[in-house]
Tab-separated table of C-alpha atoms in Angstrom:
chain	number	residue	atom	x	y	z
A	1160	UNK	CA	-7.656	-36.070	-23.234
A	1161	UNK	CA	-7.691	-32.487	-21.749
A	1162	UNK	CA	-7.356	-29.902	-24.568
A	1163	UNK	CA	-3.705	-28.635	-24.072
A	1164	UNK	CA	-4.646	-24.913	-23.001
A	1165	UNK	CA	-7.167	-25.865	-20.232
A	1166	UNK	CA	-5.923	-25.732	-16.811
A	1167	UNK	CA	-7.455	-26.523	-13.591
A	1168	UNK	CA	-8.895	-23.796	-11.433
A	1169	UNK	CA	-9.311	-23.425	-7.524
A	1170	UNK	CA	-11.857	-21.171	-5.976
A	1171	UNK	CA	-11.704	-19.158	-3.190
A	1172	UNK	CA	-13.730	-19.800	0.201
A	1173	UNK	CA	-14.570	-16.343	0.902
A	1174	UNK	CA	-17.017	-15.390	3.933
A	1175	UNK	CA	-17.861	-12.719	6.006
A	1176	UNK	CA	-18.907	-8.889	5.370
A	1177	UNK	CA	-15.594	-8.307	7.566
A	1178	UNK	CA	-15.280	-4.486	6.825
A	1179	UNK	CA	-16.835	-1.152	4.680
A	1180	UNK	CA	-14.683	1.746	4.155
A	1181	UNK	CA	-15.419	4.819	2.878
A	1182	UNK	CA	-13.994	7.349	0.773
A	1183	UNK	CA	-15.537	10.672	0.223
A	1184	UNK	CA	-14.238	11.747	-3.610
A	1185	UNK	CA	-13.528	15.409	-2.406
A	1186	UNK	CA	-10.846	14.975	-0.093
A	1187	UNK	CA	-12.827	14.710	3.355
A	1188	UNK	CA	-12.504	12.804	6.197
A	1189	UNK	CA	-13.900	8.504	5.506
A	1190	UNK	CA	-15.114	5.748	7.709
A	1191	UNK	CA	-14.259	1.964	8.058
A	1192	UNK	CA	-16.490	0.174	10.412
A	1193	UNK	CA	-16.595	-3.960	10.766
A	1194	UNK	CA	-20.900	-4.107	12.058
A	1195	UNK	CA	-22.520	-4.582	8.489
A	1196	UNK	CA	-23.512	-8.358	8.593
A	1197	UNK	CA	-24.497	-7.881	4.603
A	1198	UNK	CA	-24.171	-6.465	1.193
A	1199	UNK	CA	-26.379	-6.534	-0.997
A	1200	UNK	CA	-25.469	-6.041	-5.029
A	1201	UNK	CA	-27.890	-5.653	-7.641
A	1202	UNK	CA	-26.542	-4.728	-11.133
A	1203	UNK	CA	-27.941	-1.702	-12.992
A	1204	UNK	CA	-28.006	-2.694	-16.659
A	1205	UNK	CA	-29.258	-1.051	-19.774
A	1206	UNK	CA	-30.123	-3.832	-22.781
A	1207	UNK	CA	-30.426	-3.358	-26.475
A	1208	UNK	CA	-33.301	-6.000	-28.024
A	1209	UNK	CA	-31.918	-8.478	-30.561
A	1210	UNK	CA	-32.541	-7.746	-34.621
A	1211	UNK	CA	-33.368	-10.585	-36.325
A	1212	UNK	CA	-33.844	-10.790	-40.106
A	1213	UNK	CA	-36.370	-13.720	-40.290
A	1214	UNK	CA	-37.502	-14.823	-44.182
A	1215	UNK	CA	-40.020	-17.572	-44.788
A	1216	UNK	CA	-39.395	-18.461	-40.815
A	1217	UNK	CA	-35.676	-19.312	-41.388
A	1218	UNK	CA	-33.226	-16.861	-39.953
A	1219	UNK	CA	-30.671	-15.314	-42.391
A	1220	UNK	CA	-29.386	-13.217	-40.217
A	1221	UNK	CA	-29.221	-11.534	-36.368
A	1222	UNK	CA	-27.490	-8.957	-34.057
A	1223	UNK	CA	-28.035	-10.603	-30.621
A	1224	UNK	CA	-29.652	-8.760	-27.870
A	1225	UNK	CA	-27.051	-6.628	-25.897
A	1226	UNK	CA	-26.576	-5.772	-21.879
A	1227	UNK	CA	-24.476	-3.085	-20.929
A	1228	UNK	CA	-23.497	-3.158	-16.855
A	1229	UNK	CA	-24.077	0.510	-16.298
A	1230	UNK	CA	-23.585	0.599	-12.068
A	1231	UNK	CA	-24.928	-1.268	-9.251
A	1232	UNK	CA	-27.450	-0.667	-6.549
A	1233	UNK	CA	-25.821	-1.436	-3.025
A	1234	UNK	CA	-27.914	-2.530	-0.011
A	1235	UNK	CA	-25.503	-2.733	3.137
A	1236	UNK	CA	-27.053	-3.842	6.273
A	1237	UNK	CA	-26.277	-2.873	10.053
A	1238	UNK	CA	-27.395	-4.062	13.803
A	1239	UNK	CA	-26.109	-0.434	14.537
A	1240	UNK	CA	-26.373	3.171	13.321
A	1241	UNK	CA	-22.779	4.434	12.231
A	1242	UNK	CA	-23.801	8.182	12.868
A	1243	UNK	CA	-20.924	9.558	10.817
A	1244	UNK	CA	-22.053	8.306	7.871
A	1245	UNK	CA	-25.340	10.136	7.300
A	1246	UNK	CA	-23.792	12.855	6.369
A	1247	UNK	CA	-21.755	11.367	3.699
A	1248	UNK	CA	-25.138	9.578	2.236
A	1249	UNK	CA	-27.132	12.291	2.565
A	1250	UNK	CA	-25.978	15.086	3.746
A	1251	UNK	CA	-27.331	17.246	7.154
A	1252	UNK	CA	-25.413	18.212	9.671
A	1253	UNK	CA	-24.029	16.153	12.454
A	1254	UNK	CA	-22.782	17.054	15.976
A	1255	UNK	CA	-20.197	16.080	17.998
A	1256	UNK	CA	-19.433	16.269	21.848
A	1257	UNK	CA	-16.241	17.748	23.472
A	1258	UNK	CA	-14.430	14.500	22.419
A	1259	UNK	CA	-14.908	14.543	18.813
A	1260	UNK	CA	-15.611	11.069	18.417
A	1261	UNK	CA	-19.440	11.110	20.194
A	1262	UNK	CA	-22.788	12.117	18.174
A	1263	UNK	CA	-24.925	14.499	20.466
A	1264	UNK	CA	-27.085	15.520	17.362
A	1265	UNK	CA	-28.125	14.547	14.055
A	1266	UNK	CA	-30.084	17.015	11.421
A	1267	UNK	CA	-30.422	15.672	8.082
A	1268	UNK	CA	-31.008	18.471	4.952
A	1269	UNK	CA	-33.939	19.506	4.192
A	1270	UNK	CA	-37.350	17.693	2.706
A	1271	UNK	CA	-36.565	16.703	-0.999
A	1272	UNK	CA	-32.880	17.267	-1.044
A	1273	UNK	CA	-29.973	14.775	-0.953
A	1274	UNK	CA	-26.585	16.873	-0.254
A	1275	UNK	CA	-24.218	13.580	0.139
A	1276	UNK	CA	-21.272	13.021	-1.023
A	1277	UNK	CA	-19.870	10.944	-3.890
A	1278	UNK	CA	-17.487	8.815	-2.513
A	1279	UNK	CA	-15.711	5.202	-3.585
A	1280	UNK	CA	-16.941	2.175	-0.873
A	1281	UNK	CA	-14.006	-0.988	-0.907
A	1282	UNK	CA	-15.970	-4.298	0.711
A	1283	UNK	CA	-13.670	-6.738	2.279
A	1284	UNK	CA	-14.206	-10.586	2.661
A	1285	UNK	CA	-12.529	-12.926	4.576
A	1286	UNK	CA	-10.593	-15.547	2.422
A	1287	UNK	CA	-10.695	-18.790	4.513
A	1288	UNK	CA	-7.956	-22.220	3.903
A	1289	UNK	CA	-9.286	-24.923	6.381
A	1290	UNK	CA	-10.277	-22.901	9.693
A	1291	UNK	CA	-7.834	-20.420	9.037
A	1292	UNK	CA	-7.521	-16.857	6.801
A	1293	UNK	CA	-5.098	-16.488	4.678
A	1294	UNK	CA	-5.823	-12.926	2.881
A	1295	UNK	CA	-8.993	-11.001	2.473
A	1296	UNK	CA	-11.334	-10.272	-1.209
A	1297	UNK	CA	-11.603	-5.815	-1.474
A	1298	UNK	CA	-13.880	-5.148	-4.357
A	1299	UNK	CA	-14.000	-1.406	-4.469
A	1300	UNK	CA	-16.883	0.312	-6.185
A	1301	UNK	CA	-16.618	3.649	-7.255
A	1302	UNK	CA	-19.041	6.804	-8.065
A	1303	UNK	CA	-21.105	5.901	-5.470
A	1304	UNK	CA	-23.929	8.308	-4.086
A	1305	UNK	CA	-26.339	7.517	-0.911
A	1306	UNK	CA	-30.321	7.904	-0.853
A	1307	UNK	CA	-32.137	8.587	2.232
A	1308	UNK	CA	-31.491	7.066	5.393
A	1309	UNK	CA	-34.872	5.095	7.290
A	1310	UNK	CA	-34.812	4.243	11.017
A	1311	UNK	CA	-36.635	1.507	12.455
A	1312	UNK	CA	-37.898	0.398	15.547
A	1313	UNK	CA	-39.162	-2.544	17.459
A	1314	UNK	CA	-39.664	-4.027	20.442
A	1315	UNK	CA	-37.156	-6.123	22.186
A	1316	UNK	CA	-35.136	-6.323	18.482
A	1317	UNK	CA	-32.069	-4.152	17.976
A	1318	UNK	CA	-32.384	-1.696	15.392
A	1319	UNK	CA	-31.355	-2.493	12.171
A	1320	UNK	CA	-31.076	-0.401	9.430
A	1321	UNK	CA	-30.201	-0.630	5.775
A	1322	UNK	CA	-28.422	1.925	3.514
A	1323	UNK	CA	-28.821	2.076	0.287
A	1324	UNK	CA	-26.342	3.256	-2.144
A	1325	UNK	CA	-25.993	3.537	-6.010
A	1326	UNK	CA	-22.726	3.008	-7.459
A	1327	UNK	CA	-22.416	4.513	-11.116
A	1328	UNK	CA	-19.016	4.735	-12.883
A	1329	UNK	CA	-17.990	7.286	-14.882
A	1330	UNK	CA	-17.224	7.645	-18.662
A	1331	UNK	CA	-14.310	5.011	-19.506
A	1332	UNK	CA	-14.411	3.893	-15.778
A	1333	UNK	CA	-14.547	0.352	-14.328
A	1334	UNK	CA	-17.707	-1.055	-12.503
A	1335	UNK	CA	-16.066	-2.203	-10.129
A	1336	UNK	CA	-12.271	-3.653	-9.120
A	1337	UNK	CA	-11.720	-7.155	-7.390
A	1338	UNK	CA	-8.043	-7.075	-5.289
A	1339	UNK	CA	-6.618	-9.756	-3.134
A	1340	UNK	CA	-5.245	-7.925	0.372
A	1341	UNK	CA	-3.234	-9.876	2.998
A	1342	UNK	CA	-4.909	-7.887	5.960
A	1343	UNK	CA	-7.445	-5.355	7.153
A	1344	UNK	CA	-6.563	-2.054	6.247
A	1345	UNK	CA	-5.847	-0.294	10.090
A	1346	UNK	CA	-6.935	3.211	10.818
A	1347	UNK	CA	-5.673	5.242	13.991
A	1348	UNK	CA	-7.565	8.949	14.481
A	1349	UNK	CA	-6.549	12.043	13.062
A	1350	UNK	CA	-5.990	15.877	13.654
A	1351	UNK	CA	-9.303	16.996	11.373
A	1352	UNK	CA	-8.503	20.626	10.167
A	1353	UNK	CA	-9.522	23.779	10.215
A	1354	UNK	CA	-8.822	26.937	7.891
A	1355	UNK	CA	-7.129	29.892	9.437
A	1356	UNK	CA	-7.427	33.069	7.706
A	1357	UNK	CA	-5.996	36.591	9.080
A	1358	UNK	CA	-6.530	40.069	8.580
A	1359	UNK	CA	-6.094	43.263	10.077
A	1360	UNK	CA	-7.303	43.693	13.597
A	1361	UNK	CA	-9.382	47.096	15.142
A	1362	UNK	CA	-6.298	48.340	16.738
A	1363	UNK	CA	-2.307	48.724	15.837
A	1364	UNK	CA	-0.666	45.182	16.080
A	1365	UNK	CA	-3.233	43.254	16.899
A	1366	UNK	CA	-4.913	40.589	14.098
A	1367	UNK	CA	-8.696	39.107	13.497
A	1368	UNK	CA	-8.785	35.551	12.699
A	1369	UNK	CA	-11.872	33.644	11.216
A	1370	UNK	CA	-12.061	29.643	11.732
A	1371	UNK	CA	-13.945	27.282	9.839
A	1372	UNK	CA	-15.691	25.186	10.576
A	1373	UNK	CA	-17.070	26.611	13.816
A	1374	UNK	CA	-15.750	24.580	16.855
A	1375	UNK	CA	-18.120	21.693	18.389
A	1376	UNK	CA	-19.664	21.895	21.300
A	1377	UNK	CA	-17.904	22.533	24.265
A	1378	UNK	CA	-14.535	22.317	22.861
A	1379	UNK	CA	-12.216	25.008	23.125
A	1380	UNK	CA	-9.400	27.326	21.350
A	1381	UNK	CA	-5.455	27.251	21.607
A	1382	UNK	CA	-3.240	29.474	19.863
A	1383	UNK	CA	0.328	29.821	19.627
A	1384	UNK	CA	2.471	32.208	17.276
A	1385	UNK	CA	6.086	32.036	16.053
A	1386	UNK	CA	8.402	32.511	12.611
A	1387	UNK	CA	7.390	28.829	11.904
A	1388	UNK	CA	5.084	26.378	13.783
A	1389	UNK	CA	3.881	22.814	14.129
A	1390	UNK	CA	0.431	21.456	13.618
A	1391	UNK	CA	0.255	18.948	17.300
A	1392	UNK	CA	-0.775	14.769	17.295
A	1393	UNK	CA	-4.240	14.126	17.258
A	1394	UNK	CA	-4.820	13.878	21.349
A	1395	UNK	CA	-2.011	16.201	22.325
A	1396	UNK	CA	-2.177	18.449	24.794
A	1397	UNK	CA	-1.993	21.986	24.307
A	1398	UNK	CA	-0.828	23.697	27.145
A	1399	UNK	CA	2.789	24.835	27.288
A	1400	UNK	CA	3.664	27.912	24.907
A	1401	UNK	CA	-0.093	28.350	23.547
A	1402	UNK	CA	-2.445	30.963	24.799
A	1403	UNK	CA	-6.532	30.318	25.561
A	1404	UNK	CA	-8.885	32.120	22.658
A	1405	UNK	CA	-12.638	32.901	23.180
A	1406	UNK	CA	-12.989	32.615	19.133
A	1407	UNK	CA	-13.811	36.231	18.822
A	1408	UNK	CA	-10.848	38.601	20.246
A	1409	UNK	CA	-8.509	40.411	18.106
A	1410	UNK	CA	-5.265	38.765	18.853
A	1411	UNK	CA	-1.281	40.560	19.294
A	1412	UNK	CA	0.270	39.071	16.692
A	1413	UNK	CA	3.321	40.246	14.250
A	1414	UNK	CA	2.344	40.298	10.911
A	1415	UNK	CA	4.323	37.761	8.404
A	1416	UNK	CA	4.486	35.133	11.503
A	1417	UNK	CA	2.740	31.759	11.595
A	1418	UNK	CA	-0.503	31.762	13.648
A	1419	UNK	CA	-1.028	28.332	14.966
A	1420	UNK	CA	-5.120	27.659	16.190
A	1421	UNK	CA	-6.017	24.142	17.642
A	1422	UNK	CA	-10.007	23.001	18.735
A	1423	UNK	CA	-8.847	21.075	21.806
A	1424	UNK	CA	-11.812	19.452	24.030
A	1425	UNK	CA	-12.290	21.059	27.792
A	1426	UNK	CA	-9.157	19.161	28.883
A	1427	UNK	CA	-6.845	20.787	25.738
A	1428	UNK	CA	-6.527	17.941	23.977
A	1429	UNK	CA	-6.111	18.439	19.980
A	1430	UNK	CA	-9.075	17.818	17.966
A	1431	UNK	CA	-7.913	19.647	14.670
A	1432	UNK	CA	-6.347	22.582	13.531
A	1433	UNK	CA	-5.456	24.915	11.213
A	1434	UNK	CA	-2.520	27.708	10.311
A	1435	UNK	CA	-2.658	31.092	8.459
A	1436	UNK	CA	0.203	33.864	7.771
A	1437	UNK	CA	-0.550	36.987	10.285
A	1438	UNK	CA	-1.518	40.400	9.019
A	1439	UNK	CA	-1.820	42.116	11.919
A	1440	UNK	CA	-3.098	46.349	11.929
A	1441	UNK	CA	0.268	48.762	11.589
């Protein structure tokens, strides 16, 4: 007979590395992408050696040995180079074209430092009924920190390359979190921003704005002033009621009004963008 508090347990048919996301821990833009084919995990553990009190070779007493999960080492694996995310692993600076969405250059920091980001990385795997999937495994991971970034080539084999990431949680924080999901989280692009600051300009009304970050590439600047104004859609044009800036110009503006500057590409479309109160010169 089956003691009375033992139940019977079902497993889960999980598969699949179906997607990575990742979120940088001060606020700044993430990535989800679906081409990692693995994940590694390795545990980082710290253990304390067993005490034994051992008399005449009979044991009277002992503390057993001890492990303490301290973090993880994660090794995720990738048939493509996601671009955007060198920067979060190790830092550097990466360039876009007029699009925003295509890498035209990559420089990583310099020799013997590692500026990445912390950030939290959530693994999803498929949970599988049959032929079908019913829900997909997240186990999120947080305080995690990237090392150096390798690139490998050879012939007539697509280039694969492996990032490695350590994950260690923070006083009082979990390892790591296990959640069922129904679906895929979705993600759609987004207006990135930029921070507007105004101050007096070389001449009577007239205002000097500063923009960071600097625009990319060939992208351009629109600019439109009011009492109140609206940030655009990501991929909205901005033509009607806004006025071309080279960046630079003092602009005629009435101080205490909104100041409304958008990095469109070539073709105006909104990229990001960023609003400041006007002081202009009286």
């Amino acid at each position: 007979m089956a003691a009375p508090n033992v139940k019977k347990a079902e497993g889960l048919s999980m598969i699949d590395c179906a997607m990575v996301v990742i979120e940088p821990e001060d606020g700044s833009d993430g990535i989800a992408f679906t081409s990692a084919s693995k994940m590694g995990v390795e545990k980082q553990e710290e253990t304390t050696d067993a005490v034994k009190n051992i008399i005449k070779g009979e044991v009277k007493a002992q503390k057993p040995e001890e492990t303490t999960l301290t973090g993880h080492t994660l090794t995720l694996t990738d048939t493509t180079m996601i671009m955007t995310f060198l920067p979060i692993l190790q830092g550097g600076t990466l360039t876009m074209d007029e699009d925003g969405l295509t890498p035209t250059k990559y420089e990583p920091p310099a020799s013997g430092k590692n500026e990445g980001k912390k950030f939290k990385l959530k693994a999803y795997t498929a949970i599988m009924e049959g032929a079908s999937t019913i829900g997909y495994g997240c186990v999120t991971y947080p305080g995690c920190k990237g090392t150096p970034v390798l690139f490998n080539f050879e012939d007539n084999v697509f280039q694969s390359n492996e990032y490695t990431i350590n994950s260690t949680p923070g006083a009082g924080e979990k390892p790591y979190t296990w959640e069922r999901v129904d679906k895929l989280p979705t993600f759609e692009a987004s207006l990135g921003a930029l921070t507007v600051q105004s101050a007096a300009g070389s001449t009577t009304g007239k205002t000097k704005l500063t923009v960071t970050p600097s625009k990319s590439g060939s992208n351009i600047y629109m600019v439109k002033t009011g009492s109140s104004v609206d940030m655009p859609a990501y991929d909205a044009v901005c033509s009607s009621d806004y006025q071309a800036w080279d960046g630079t110009s003092d602009l005629t503006a009435t101080t205490g009004q909104k100041i409304l500057v958008v990095e469109c590409t070539s073709d105006k479309k909104a990229r990001k963008a960023g609003i400041a109160t006007v002081t202009s010169k009286t």
